[in-house]
C-alpha cells in the first residue's frame, strides 16, 4: 500500500512560462484545502539541494494568478544530475517531513523528477510548464498559449512595416528543439514559410518559392523560423541575401519576450486545473506521473514514459502552411 502523503513541496524548474504562478496557486490552495502542509522550494532543484524551503499559506499565493514569471523562481541545476546532489536534496526534504513533490517544468525537469523518485521514497508529480509545447501526453503546456499570442501580436506588427516597405521579414521565434511556437504563430499570421527543427529545410525549394513570388511581384513575405531550425534567423537571412541580393530582407528575433507577460485566460485555466489535479494524484496514490490535458480531460502519463516521448508534428500541418501561403 502506498504511504499517505501529508506534506508536499512545489518547485519550478527549467525555463519559466506564463501561467506558472496560477499553477503554484492551485497547488498551494488545493493542498491546504485537503489538509496538507505545502512548502515552496525556491529556484528549482537548486533550492532543494540548498534547503531553500519554506512553508506556504493560502494567502502566500494571493494576487499572483495574473502575473508572468514565477514567485518560486526557477533554475537548471547541474548538481541535481549527480547522485550526491539528489541525496542532499532528499535529506533536506526529509528534514522538513516533505513526502510528496510537485515539479513544474519541461521534459528535462521531468527527467530529474523521474530519477529522483526511482532513487528515493518521495512520489513526484510533473506538471508541463513550458512555452515549447513539446511534451507528449498533453495537448497543451502551461505558457504555450501566452507565448504564441505574444509572437502573433509581434508578427502582426512586423507585417505592417513589411507591407509598407515591400520587404521580406524573417522572424525568429523560440523553440530550441521544438517548432510549435513557429508553426502556430506562423499559421496564425499567414506566414509564407515556416521553418522548424522537426523538419529538414529544403533551402533550394525555399529560394525557388521566394524567386517565384518576386516574379509575380508578391513583395511582402514573412518567414517564421524556430531558433532551433538548422540555420536560425540570422544565418537564413545571409543565405537569402546571397542568393537573392535584390530582395530587401530584415530579421527580427523575438527572444525572451515570448516567455514573459500576463498569462492568457487559457493558460490560467489549464494551470489551475493541472495544479489541482497534481494534488489529487498525490492524495489518491497516483504517483510518479505527469498531468496533462488531452481532449479536454485530465490525462496521466507515467514519468518514465513521459521522458521518452516527444510530441510529433503532423505532416498535415505543413501541408496546410504550403497551401494557404500562396
Ligand atoms: O523554456 C524553453 C525555452 O524558452 C526554449 O524555447 C529556448 O530555447 C530556451 O528555453 C532558452 O533558454 P534560456 O532562457 O536559458 O536561454
JSON list of C-alpha atoms in Angstrom, two decimals, residues 74-283:
[
{"chain": "A", "resi": 74, "resn": "UNK", "atom": "CA", "xyz": [13.45, 28.72, -11.41]},
{"chain": "A", "resi": 75, "resn": "UNK", "atom": "CA", "xyz": [16.81, 27.28, -12.35]},
{"chain": "A", "resi": 76, "resn": "UNK", "atom": "CA", "xyz": [18.53, 24.49, -14.23]},
{"chain": "A", "resi": 77, "resn": "UNK", "atom": "CA", "xyz": [20.56, 22.60, -11.61]},
{"chain": "A", "resi": 78, "resn": "UNK", "atom": "CA", "xyz": [23.73, 20.81, -12.74]},
{"chain": "A", "resi": 79, "resn": "UNK", "atom": "CA", "xyz": [24.23, 19.38, -9.24]},
{"chain": "A", "resi": 80, "resn": "UNK", "atom": "CA", "xyz": [20.92, 17.55, -9.43]},
{"chain": "A", "resi": 81, "resn": "UNK", "atom": "CA", "xyz": [22.31, 15.49, -12.33]},
{"chain": "A", "resi": 82, "resn": "UNK", "atom": "CA", "xyz": [24.64, 13.87, -9.80]},
{"chain": "A", "resi": 83, "resn": "UNK", "atom": "CA", "xyz": [23.53, 11.29, -7.25]},
{"chain": "A", "resi": 84, "resn": "UNK", "atom": "CA", "xyz": [25.25, 13.23, -4.46]},
{"chain": "A", "resi": 85, "resn": "UNK", "atom": "CA", "xyz": [23.18, 16.32, -5.27]},
{"chain": "A", "resi": 86, "resn": "UNK", "atom": "CA", "xyz": [19.95, 14.36, -5.33]},
{"chain": "A", "resi": 87, "resn": "UNK", "atom": "CA", "xyz": [20.81, 12.72, -1.99]},
{"chain": "A", "resi": 88, "resn": "UNK", "atom": "CA", "xyz": [21.37, 16.13, -0.43]},
{"chain": "A", "resi": 89, "resn": "UNK", "atom": "CA", "xyz": [18.02, 17.23, -1.82]},
{"chain": "A", "resi": 90, "resn": "UNK", "atom": "CA", "xyz": [16.33, 14.14, -0.37]},
{"chain": "A", "resi": 91, "resn": "UNK", "atom": "CA", "xyz": [17.82, 14.75, 3.06]},
{"chain": "A", "resi": 92, "resn": "UNK", "atom": "CA", "xyz": [16.50, 18.31, 3.04]},
{"chain": "A", "resi": 93, "resn": "UNK", "atom": "CA", "xyz": [13.01, 17.15, 2.12]},
{"chain": "A", "resi": 94, "resn": "UNK", "atom": "CA", "xyz": [13.14, 14.59, 4.92]},
{"chain": "A", "resi": 95, "resn": "UNK", "atom": "CA", "xyz": [14.24, 17.28, 7.37]},
{"chain": "A", "resi": 96, "resn": "UNK", "atom": "CA", "xyz": [11.03, 19.19, 6.63]},
{"chain": "A", "resi": 97, "resn": "UNK", "atom": "CA", "xyz": [8.97, 15.99, 6.58]},
{"chain": "A", "resi": 98, "resn": "UNK", "atom": "CA", "xyz": [8.06, 16.55, 2.92]},
{"chain": "A", "resi": 99, "resn": "UNK", "atom": "CA", "xyz": [6.74, 13.31, 1.46]},
{"chain": "A", "resi": 100, "resn": "UNK", "atom": "CA", "xyz": [5.41, 14.39, -1.94]},
{"chain": "A", "resi": 101, "resn": "UNK", "atom": "CA", "xyz": [6.68, 16.69, -4.67]},
{"chain": "A", "resi": 102, "resn": "UNK", "atom": "CA", "xyz": [5.08, 18.69, -7.49]},
{"chain": "A", "resi": 103, "resn": "UNK", "atom": "CA", "xyz": [7.51, 19.66, -10.24]},
{"chain": "A", "resi": 104, "resn": "UNK", "atom": "CA", "xyz": [6.51, 22.29, -12.73]},
{"chain": "A", "resi": 105, "resn": "UNK", "atom": "CA", "xyz": [8.70, 22.33, -15.83]},
{"chain": "A", "resi": 106, "resn": "UNK", "atom": "CA", "xyz": [9.58, 20.76, -19.16]},
{"chain": "A", "resi": 107, "resn": "UNK", "atom": "CA", "xyz": [10.90, 17.34, -20.15]},
{"chain": "A", "resi": 108, "resn": "UNK", "atom": "CA", "xyz": [14.34, 17.95, -18.60]},
{"chain": "A", "resi": 109, "resn": "UNK", "atom": "CA", "xyz": [12.68, 18.67, -15.26]},
{"chain": "A", "resi": 110, "resn": "UNK", "atom": "CA", "xyz": [10.59, 15.51, -15.58]},
{"chain": "A", "resi": 111, "resn": "UNK", "atom": "CA", "xyz": [13.75, 13.51, -16.21]},
{"chain": "A", "resi": 112, "resn": "UNK", "atom": "CA", "xyz": [15.13, 14.83, -12.91]},
{"chain": "A", "resi": 113, "resn": "UNK", "atom": "CA", "xyz": [11.87, 14.01, -11.10]},
{"chain": "A", "resi": 114, "resn": "UNK", "atom": "CA", "xyz": [11.77, 10.52, -12.54]},
{"chain": "A", "resi": 115, "resn": "UNK", "atom": "CA", "xyz": [15.34, 9.70, -11.48]},
{"chain": "A", "resi": 116, "resn": "UNK", "atom": "CA", "xyz": [14.71, 11.18, -8.04]},
{"chain": "A", "resi": 117, "resn": "UNK", "atom": "CA", "xyz": [11.50, 9.24, -7.46]},
{"chain": "A", "resi": 118, "resn": "UNK", "atom": "CA", "xyz": [13.21, 6.00, -8.55]},
{"chain": "A", "resi": 119, "resn": "UNK", "atom": "CA", "xyz": [16.03, 6.51, -6.08]},
{"chain": "A", "resi": 120, "resn": "UNK", "atom": "CA", "xyz": [14.15, 7.84, -3.06]},
{"chain": "A", "resi": 121, "resn": "UNK", "atom": "CA", "xyz": [10.75, 7.25, -1.48]},
{"chain": "A", "resi": 122, "resn": "UNK", "atom": "CA", "xyz": [9.28, 10.62, -2.50]},
{"chain": "A", "resi": 123, "resn": "UNK", "atom": "CA", "xyz": [6.46, 10.44, -5.02]},
{"chain": "A", "resi": 124, "resn": "UNK", "atom": "CA", "xyz": [6.69, 13.12, -7.72]},
{"chain": "A", "resi": 125, "resn": "UNK", "atom": "CA", "xyz": [4.03, 14.63, -9.94]},
{"chain": "A", "resi": 126, "resn": "UNK", "atom": "CA", "xyz": [5.13, 16.52, -13.07]},
{"chain": "A", "resi": 127, "resn": "UNK", "atom": "CA", "xyz": [3.18, 19.44, -14.49]},
{"chain": "A", "resi": 128, "resn": "UNK", "atom": "CA", "xyz": [4.02, 20.63, -18.01]},
{"chain": "A", "resi": 129, "resn": "UNK", "atom": "CA", "xyz": [5.21, 24.22, -17.65]},
{"chain": "A", "resi": 130, "resn": "UNK", "atom": "CA", "xyz": [6.99, 25.19, -20.85]},
{"chain": "A", "resi": 131, "resn": "UNK", "atom": "CA", "xyz": [6.29, 27.55, -23.71]},
{"chain": "A", "resi": 132, "resn": "UNK", "atom": "CA", "xyz": [7.63, 24.95, -26.14]},
{"chain": "A", "resi": 133, "resn": "UNK", "atom": "CA", "xyz": [4.65, 22.51, -26.00]},
{"chain": "A", "resi": 134, "resn": "UNK", "atom": "CA", "xyz": [6.99, 19.64, -26.85]},
{"chain": "A", "resi": 135, "resn": "UNK", "atom": "CA", "xyz": [5.76, 17.07, -24.34]},
{"chain": "A", "resi": 136, "resn": "UNK", "atom": "CA", "xyz": [3.76, 14.03, -25.43]},
{"chain": "A", "resi": 137, "resn": "UNK", "atom": "CA", "xyz": [0.72, 13.19, -23.28]},
{"chain": "A", "resi": 138, "resn": "UNK", "atom": "CA", "xyz": [-0.83, 16.64, -23.23]},
{"chain": "A", "resi": 139, "resn": "UNK", "atom": "CA", "xyz": [-2.48, 18.78, -25.88]},
{"chain": "A", "resi": 140, "resn": "UNK", "atom": "CA", "xyz": [-1.18, 21.97, -24.28]},
{"chain": "A", "resi": 141, "resn": "UNK", "atom": "CA", "xyz": [1.51, 23.02, -21.88]},
{"chain": "A", "resi": 142, "resn": "UNK", "atom": "CA", "xyz": [1.25, 25.88, -19.41]},
{"chain": "A", "resi": 143, "resn": "UNK", "atom": "CA", "xyz": [2.60, 29.02, -21.09]},
{"chain": "A", "resi": 144, "resn": "UNK", "atom": "CA", "xyz": [2.35, 27.98, -24.72]},
{"chain": "A", "resi": 145, "resn": "UNK", "atom": "CA", "xyz": [-0.85, 29.89, -25.42]},
{"chain": "A", "resi": 146, "resn": "UNK", "atom": "CA", "xyz": [0.53, 33.09, -23.94]},
{"chain": "A", "resi": 147, "resn": "UNK", "atom": "CA", "xyz": [3.86, 32.75, -25.75]},
{"chain": "A", "resi": 148, "resn": "UNK", "atom": "CA", "xyz": [2.26, 32.07, -29.08]},
{"chain": "A", "resi": 149, "resn": "UNK", "atom": "CA", "xyz": [-0.13, 35.01, -28.69]},
{"chain": "A", "resi": 150, "resn": "UNK", "atom": "CA", "xyz": [2.81, 37.26, -27.84]},
{"chain": "A", "resi": 151, "resn": "UNK", "atom": "CA", "xyz": [4.51, 36.06, -31.02]},
{"chain": "A", "resi": 152, "resn": "UNK", "atom": "CA", "xyz": [1.35, 36.60, -33.09]},
{"chain": "A", "resi": 153, "resn": "UNK", "atom": "CA", "xyz": [0.97, 40.13, -31.77]},
{"chain": "A", "resi": 154, "resn": "UNK", "atom": "CA", "xyz": [4.59, 40.93, -32.66]},
{"chain": "A", "resi": 155, "resn": "UNK", "atom": "CA", "xyz": [4.42, 39.32, -36.12]},
{"chain": "A", "resi": 156, "resn": "UNK", "atom": "CA", "xyz": [1.21, 41.24, -36.95]},
{"chain": "A", "resi": 157, "resn": "UNK", "atom": "CA", "xyz": [3.10, 44.44, -36.19]},
{"chain": "A", "resi": 158, "resn": "UNK", "atom": "CA", "xyz": [6.01, 43.34, -38.32]},
{"chain": "A", "resi": 159, "resn": "UNK", "atom": "CA", "xyz": [3.62, 42.63, -41.19]},
{"chain": "A", "resi": 160, "resn": "UNK", "atom": "CA", "xyz": [2.52, 46.30, -41.14]},
{"chain": "A", "resi": 161, "resn": "UNK", "atom": "CA", "xyz": [6.03, 47.57, -41.65]},
{"chain": "A", "resi": 162, "resn": "UNK", "atom": "CA", "xyz": [6.92, 44.75, -44.05]},
{"chain": "A", "resi": 163, "resn": "UNK", "atom": "CA", "xyz": [3.96, 45.79, -46.17]},
{"chain": "A", "resi": 164, "resn": "UNK", "atom": "CA", "xyz": [4.86, 49.47, -46.03]},
{"chain": "A", "resi": 165, "resn": "UNK", "atom": "CA", "xyz": [8.34, 48.78, -47.38]},
{"chain": "A", "resi": 166, "resn": "UNK", "atom": "CA", "xyz": [7.71, 45.71, -49.53]},
{"chain": "A", "resi": 167, "resn": "UNK", "atom": "CA", "xyz": [10.18, 43.71, -47.53]},
{"chain": "A", "resi": 168, "resn": "UNK", "atom": "CA", "xyz": [10.90, 40.15, -46.68]},
{"chain": "A", "resi": 169, "resn": "UNK", "atom": "CA", "xyz": [10.95, 39.63, -42.94]},
{"chain": "A", "resi": 170, "resn": "UNK", "atom": "CA", "xyz": [12.46, 36.68, -41.16]},
{"chain": "A", "resi": 171, "resn": "UNK", "atom": "CA", "xyz": [11.08, 36.34, -37.67]},
{"chain": "A", "resi": 172, "resn": "UNK", "atom": "CA", "xyz": [12.86, 34.00, -35.31]},
{"chain": "A", "resi": 173, "resn": "UNK", "atom": "CA", "xyz": [10.71, 32.63, -32.52]},
{"chain": "A", "resi": 174, "resn": "UNK", "atom": "CA", "xyz": [11.68, 30.47, -29.54]},
{"chain": "A", "resi": 175, "resn": "UNK", "atom": "CA", "xyz": [11.99, 26.70, -29.62]},
{"chain": "A", "resi": 176, "resn": "UNK", "atom": "CA", "xyz": [15.42, 25.15, -29.33]},
{"chain": "A", "resi": 177, "resn": "UNK", "atom": "CA", "xyz": [14.16, 21.67, -30.15]},
{"chain": "A", "resi": 178, "resn": "UNK", "atom": "CA", "xyz": [10.53, 22.32, -30.95]},
{"chain": "A", "resi": 179, "resn": "UNK", "atom": "CA", "xyz": [8.67, 24.07, -33.74]},
{"chain": "A", "resi": 180, "resn": "UNK", "atom": "CA", "xyz": [5.26, 24.53, -32.14]},
{"chain": "A", "resi": 181, "resn": "UNK", "atom": "CA", "xyz": [5.56, 28.25, -31.49]},
{"chain": "A", "resi": 182, "resn": "UNK", "atom": "CA", "xyz": [6.78, 28.75, -35.07]},
{"chain": "A", "resi": 183, "resn": "UNK", "atom": "CA", "xyz": [4.04, 26.57, -36.51]},
{"chain": "A", "resi": 184, "resn": "UNK", "atom": "CA", "xyz": [1.15, 28.10, -34.60]},
{"chain": "A", "resi": 185, "resn": "UNK", "atom": "CA", "xyz": [2.29, 31.73, -34.81]},
{"chain": "A", "resi": 186, "resn": "UNK", "atom": "CA", "xyz": [3.23, 31.28, -38.47]},
{"chain": "A", "resi": 187, "resn": "UNK", "atom": "CA", "xyz": [-0.15, 29.86, -39.44]},
{"chain": "A", "resi": 188, "resn": "UNK", "atom": "CA", "xyz": [-1.99, 32.48, -37.40]},
{"chain": "A", "resi": 189, "resn": "UNK", "atom": "CA", "xyz": [-0.15, 35.36, -39.10]},
{"chain": "A", "resi": 190, "resn": "UNK", "atom": "CA", "xyz": [-0.27, 33.96, -42.62]},
{"chain": "A", "resi": 191, "resn": "UNK", "atom": "CA", "xyz": [3.49, 33.44, -42.90]},
{"chain": "A", "resi": 192, "resn": "UNK", "atom": "CA", "xyz": [4.68, 32.30, -46.31]},
{"chain": "A", "resi": 193, "resn": "UNK", "atom": "CA", "xyz": [7.20, 29.87, -44.89]},
{"chain": "A", "resi": 194, "resn": "UNK", "atom": "CA", "xyz": [7.61, 28.20, -41.52]},
{"chain": "A", "resi": 195, "resn": "UNK", "atom": "CA", "xyz": [10.87, 26.50, -40.69]},
{"chain": "A", "resi": 196, "resn": "UNK", "atom": "CA", "xyz": [11.07, 24.15, -37.73]},
{"chain": "A", "resi": 197, "resn": "UNK", "atom": "CA", "xyz": [13.68, 21.84, -36.20]},
{"chain": "A", "resi": 198, "resn": "UNK", "atom": "CA", "xyz": [11.49, 18.75, -36.66]},
{"chain": "A", "resi": 199, "resn": "UNK", "atom": "CA", "xyz": [11.55, 19.06, -40.46]},
{"chain": "A", "resi": 200, "resn": "UNK", "atom": "CA", "xyz": [14.67, 19.32, -42.59]},
{"chain": "A", "resi": 201, "resn": "UNK", "atom": "CA", "xyz": [14.51, 22.57, -44.54]},
{"chain": "A", "resi": 202, "resn": "UNK", "atom": "CA", "xyz": [14.96, 22.38, -48.30]},
{"chain": "A", "resi": 203, "resn": "UNK", "atom": "CA", "xyz": [16.74, 25.72, -48.87]},
{"chain": "A", "resi": 204, "resn": "UNK", "atom": "CA", "xyz": [16.71, 25.36, -52.68]},
{"chain": "A", "resi": 205, "resn": "UNK", "atom": "CA", "xyz": [12.98, 24.96, -52.53]},
{"chain": "A", "resi": 206, "resn": "UNK", "atom": "CA", "xyz": [12.70, 28.00, -50.25]},
{"chain": "A", "resi": 207, "resn": "UNK", "atom": "CA", "xyz": [14.77, 30.18, -52.61]},
{"chain": "A", "resi": 208, "resn": "UNK", "atom": "CA", "xyz": [12.76, 28.92, -55.56]},
{"chain": "A", "resi": 209, "resn": "UNK", "atom": "CA", "xyz": [9.48, 29.85, -53.86]},
{"chain": "A", "resi": 210, "resn": "UNK", "atom": "CA", "xyz": [10.82, 33.33, -52.98]},
{"chain": "A", "resi": 211, "resn": "UNK", "atom": "CA", "xyz": [12.05, 33.82, -56.57]},
{"chain": "A", "resi": 212, "resn": "UNK", "atom": "CA", "xyz": [8.66, 32.83, -57.89]},
{"chain": "A", "resi": 213, "resn": "UNK", "atom": "CA", "xyz": [6.97, 35.31, -55.52]},
{"chain": "A", "resi": 214, "resn": "UNK", "atom": "CA", "xyz": [9.39, 38.01, -56.60]},
{"chain": "A", "resi": 215, "resn": "UNK", "atom": "CA", "xyz": [8.49, 37.27, -60.25]},
{"chain": "A", "resi": 216, "resn": "UNK", "atom": "CA", "xyz": [4.81, 37.81, -59.61]},
{"chain": "A", "resi": 217, "resn": "UNK", "atom": "CA", "xyz": [5.54, 40.89, -57.50]},
{"chain": "A", "resi": 218, "resn": "UNK", "atom": "CA", "xyz": [4.44, 39.44, -54.22]},
{"chain": "A", "resi": 219, "resn": "UNK", "atom": "CA", "xyz": [6.69, 41.64, -52.21]},
{"chain": "A", "resi": 220, "resn": "UNK", "atom": "CA", "xyz": [5.60, 41.06, -48.64]},
{"chain": "A", "resi": 221, "resn": "UNK", "atom": "CA", "xyz": [6.88, 37.80, -47.33]},
{"chain": "A", "resi": 222, "resn": "UNK", "atom": "CA", "xyz": [7.08, 36.59, -43.79]},
{"chain": "A", "resi": 223, "resn": "UNK", "atom": "CA", "xyz": [9.24, 33.65, -42.86]},
{"chain": "A", "resi": 224, "resn": "UNK", "atom": "CA", "xyz": [8.82, 32.37, -39.33]},
{"chain": "A", "resi": 225, "resn": "UNK", "atom": "CA", "xyz": [11.75, 30.27, -38.19]},
{"chain": "A", "resi": 226, "resn": "UNK", "atom": "CA", "xyz": [12.21, 28.45, -34.89]},
{"chain": "A", "resi": 227, "resn": "UNK", "atom": "CA", "xyz": [15.50, 29.21, -33.16]},
{"chain": "A", "resi": 228, "resn": "UNK", "atom": "CA", "xyz": [16.44, 25.51, -33.26]},
{"chain": "A", "resi": 229, "resn": "UNK", "atom": "CA", "xyz": [15.99, 25.13, -37.01]},
{"chain": "A", "resi": 230, "resn": "UNK", "atom": "CA", "xyz": [19.30, 24.31, -38.81]},
{"chain": "A", "resi": 231, "resn": "UNK", "atom": "CA", "xyz": [20.14, 27.92, -39.62]},
{"chain": "A", "resi": 232, "resn": "UNK", "atom": "CA", "xyz": [18.07, 30.15, -37.31]},
{"chain": "A", "resi": 233, "resn": "UNK", "atom": "CA", "xyz": [17.11, 33.70, -38.35]},
{"chain": "A", "resi": 234, "resn": "UNK", "atom": "CA", "xyz": [20.43, 35.46, -38.97]},
{"chain": "A", "resi": 235, "resn": "UNK", "atom": "CA", "xyz": [22.11, 32.72, -40.97]},
{"chain": "A", "resi": 236, "resn": "UNK", "atom": "CA", "xyz": [18.97, 32.26, -43.01]},
{"chain": "A", "resi": 237, "resn": "UNK", "atom": "CA", "xyz": [18.91, 35.97, -43.87]},
{"chain": "A", "resi": 238, "resn": "UNK", "atom": "CA", "xyz": [22.55, 35.77, -45.02]},
{"chain": "A", "resi": 239, "resn": "UNK", "atom": "CA", "xyz": [21.77, 32.80, -47.19]},
{"chain": "A", "resi": 240, "resn": "UNK", "atom": "CA", "xyz": [18.80, 34.59, -48.79]},
{"chain": "A", "resi": 241, "resn": "UNK", "atom": "CA", "xyz": [20.79, 37.79, -49.32]},
{"chain": "A", "resi": 242, "resn": "UNK", "atom": "CA", "xyz": [23.47, 35.80, -51.07]},
{"chain": "A", "resi": 243, "resn": "UNK", "atom": "CA", "xyz": [21.03, 34.09, -53.44]},
{"chain": "A", "resi": 244, "resn": "UNK", "atom": "CA", "xyz": [18.56, 36.97, -53.88]},
{"chain": "A", "resi": 245, "resn": "UNK", "atom": "CA", "xyz": [20.58, 40.18, -53.40]},
{"chain": "A", "resi": 246, "resn": "UNK", "atom": "CA", "xyz": [17.78, 42.42, -54.68]},
{"chain": "A", "resi": 247, "resn": "UNK", "atom": "CA", "xyz": [15.29, 41.26, -52.13]},
{"chain": "A", "resi": 248, "resn": "UNK", "atom": "CA", "xyz": [15.10, 43.66, -49.20]},
{"chain": "A", "resi": 249, "resn": "UNK", "atom": "CA", "xyz": [15.40, 41.45, -46.15]},
{"chain": "A", "resi": 250, "resn": "UNK", "atom": "CA", "xyz": [15.23, 42.15, -42.44]},
{"chain": "A", "resi": 251, "resn": "UNK", "atom": "CA", "xyz": [15.50, 39.87, -39.42]},
{"chain": "A", "resi": 252, "resn": "UNK", "atom": "CA", "xyz": [13.68, 40.17, -36.12]},
{"chain": "A", "resi": 253, "resn": "UNK", "atom": "CA", "xyz": [14.49, 37.85, -33.21]},
{"chain": "A", "resi": 254, "resn": "UNK", "atom": "CA", "xyz": [11.60, 37.88, -30.77]},
{"chain": "A", "resi": 255, "resn": "UNK", "atom": "CA", "xyz": [13.55, 36.14, -27.99]},
{"chain": "A", "resi": 256, "resn": "UNK", "atom": "CA", "xyz": [12.57, 36.14, -24.35]},
{"chain": "A", "resi": 257, "resn": "UNK", "atom": "CA", "xyz": [9.60, 38.48, -24.65]},
{"chain": "A", "resi": 258, "resn": "UNK", "atom": "CA", "xyz": [7.78, 35.25, -25.52]},
{"chain": "A", "resi": 259, "resn": "UNK", "atom": "CA", "xyz": [8.48, 33.86, -22.07]},
{"chain": "A", "resi": 260, "resn": "UNK", "atom": "CA", "xyz": [7.15, 36.78, -20.04]},
{"chain": "A", "resi": 261, "resn": "UNK", "atom": "CA", "xyz": [3.93, 38.70, -19.67]},
{"chain": "A", "resi": 262, "resn": "UNK", "atom": "CA", "xyz": [0.45, 38.23, -18.34]},
{"chain": "A", "resi": 263, "resn": "UNK", "atom": "CA", "xyz": [-0.79, 34.69, -18.91]},
{"chain": "A", "resi": 264, "resn": "UNK", "atom": "CA", "xyz": [-3.82, 34.30, -21.16]},
{"chain": "A", "resi": 265, "resn": "UNK", "atom": "CA", "xyz": [-7.13, 33.08, -19.78]},
{"chain": "A", "resi": 266, "resn": "UNK", "atom": "CA", "xyz": [-6.45, 29.70, -21.38]},
{"chain": "A", "resi": 267, "resn": "UNK", "atom": "CA", "xyz": [-3.10, 29.30, -19.63]},
{"chain": "A", "resi": 268, "resn": "UNK", "atom": "CA", "xyz": [-4.53, 30.37, -16.28]},
{"chain": "A", "resi": 269, "resn": "UNK", "atom": "CA", "xyz": [-7.35, 27.86, -16.60]},
{"chain": "A", "resi": 270, "resn": "UNK", "atom": "CA", "xyz": [-5.21, 24.87, -17.61]},
{"chain": "A", "resi": 271, "resn": "UNK", "atom": "CA", "xyz": [-2.65, 25.81, -14.96]},
{"chain": "A", "resi": 272, "resn": "UNK", "atom": "CA", "xyz": [-5.37, 25.83, -12.31]},
{"chain": "A", "resi": 273, "resn": "UNK", "atom": "CA", "xyz": [-6.83, 22.52, -13.46]},
{"chain": "A", "resi": 274, "resn": "UNK", "atom": "CA", "xyz": [-3.43, 20.84, -13.62]},
{"chain": "A", "resi": 275, "resn": "UNK", "atom": "CA", "xyz": [-2.29, 22.18, -10.24]},
{"chain": "A", "resi": 276, "resn": "UNK", "atom": "CA", "xyz": [-5.47, 20.90, -8.63]},
{"chain": "A", "resi": 277, "resn": "UNK", "atom": "CA", "xyz": [-5.11, 17.50, -10.34]},
{"chain": "A", "resi": 278, "resn": "UNK", "atom": "CA", "xyz": [-1.48, 17.16, -9.18]},
{"chain": "A", "resi": 279, "resn": "UNK", "atom": "CA", "xyz": [-2.50, 17.39, -5.54]},
{"chain": "A", "resi": 280, "resn": "UNK", "atom": "CA", "xyz": [-5.32, 14.91, -6.10]},
{"chain": "A", "resi": 281, "resn": "UNK", "atom": "CA", "xyz": [-2.79, 12.50, -7.63]},
{"chain": "A", "resi": 282, "resn": "UNK", "atom": "CA", "xyz": [-0.59, 12.70, -4.54]},
{"chain": "A", "resi": 283, "resn": "UNK", "atom": "CA", "xyz": [-3.53, 12.16, -2.21]}
]
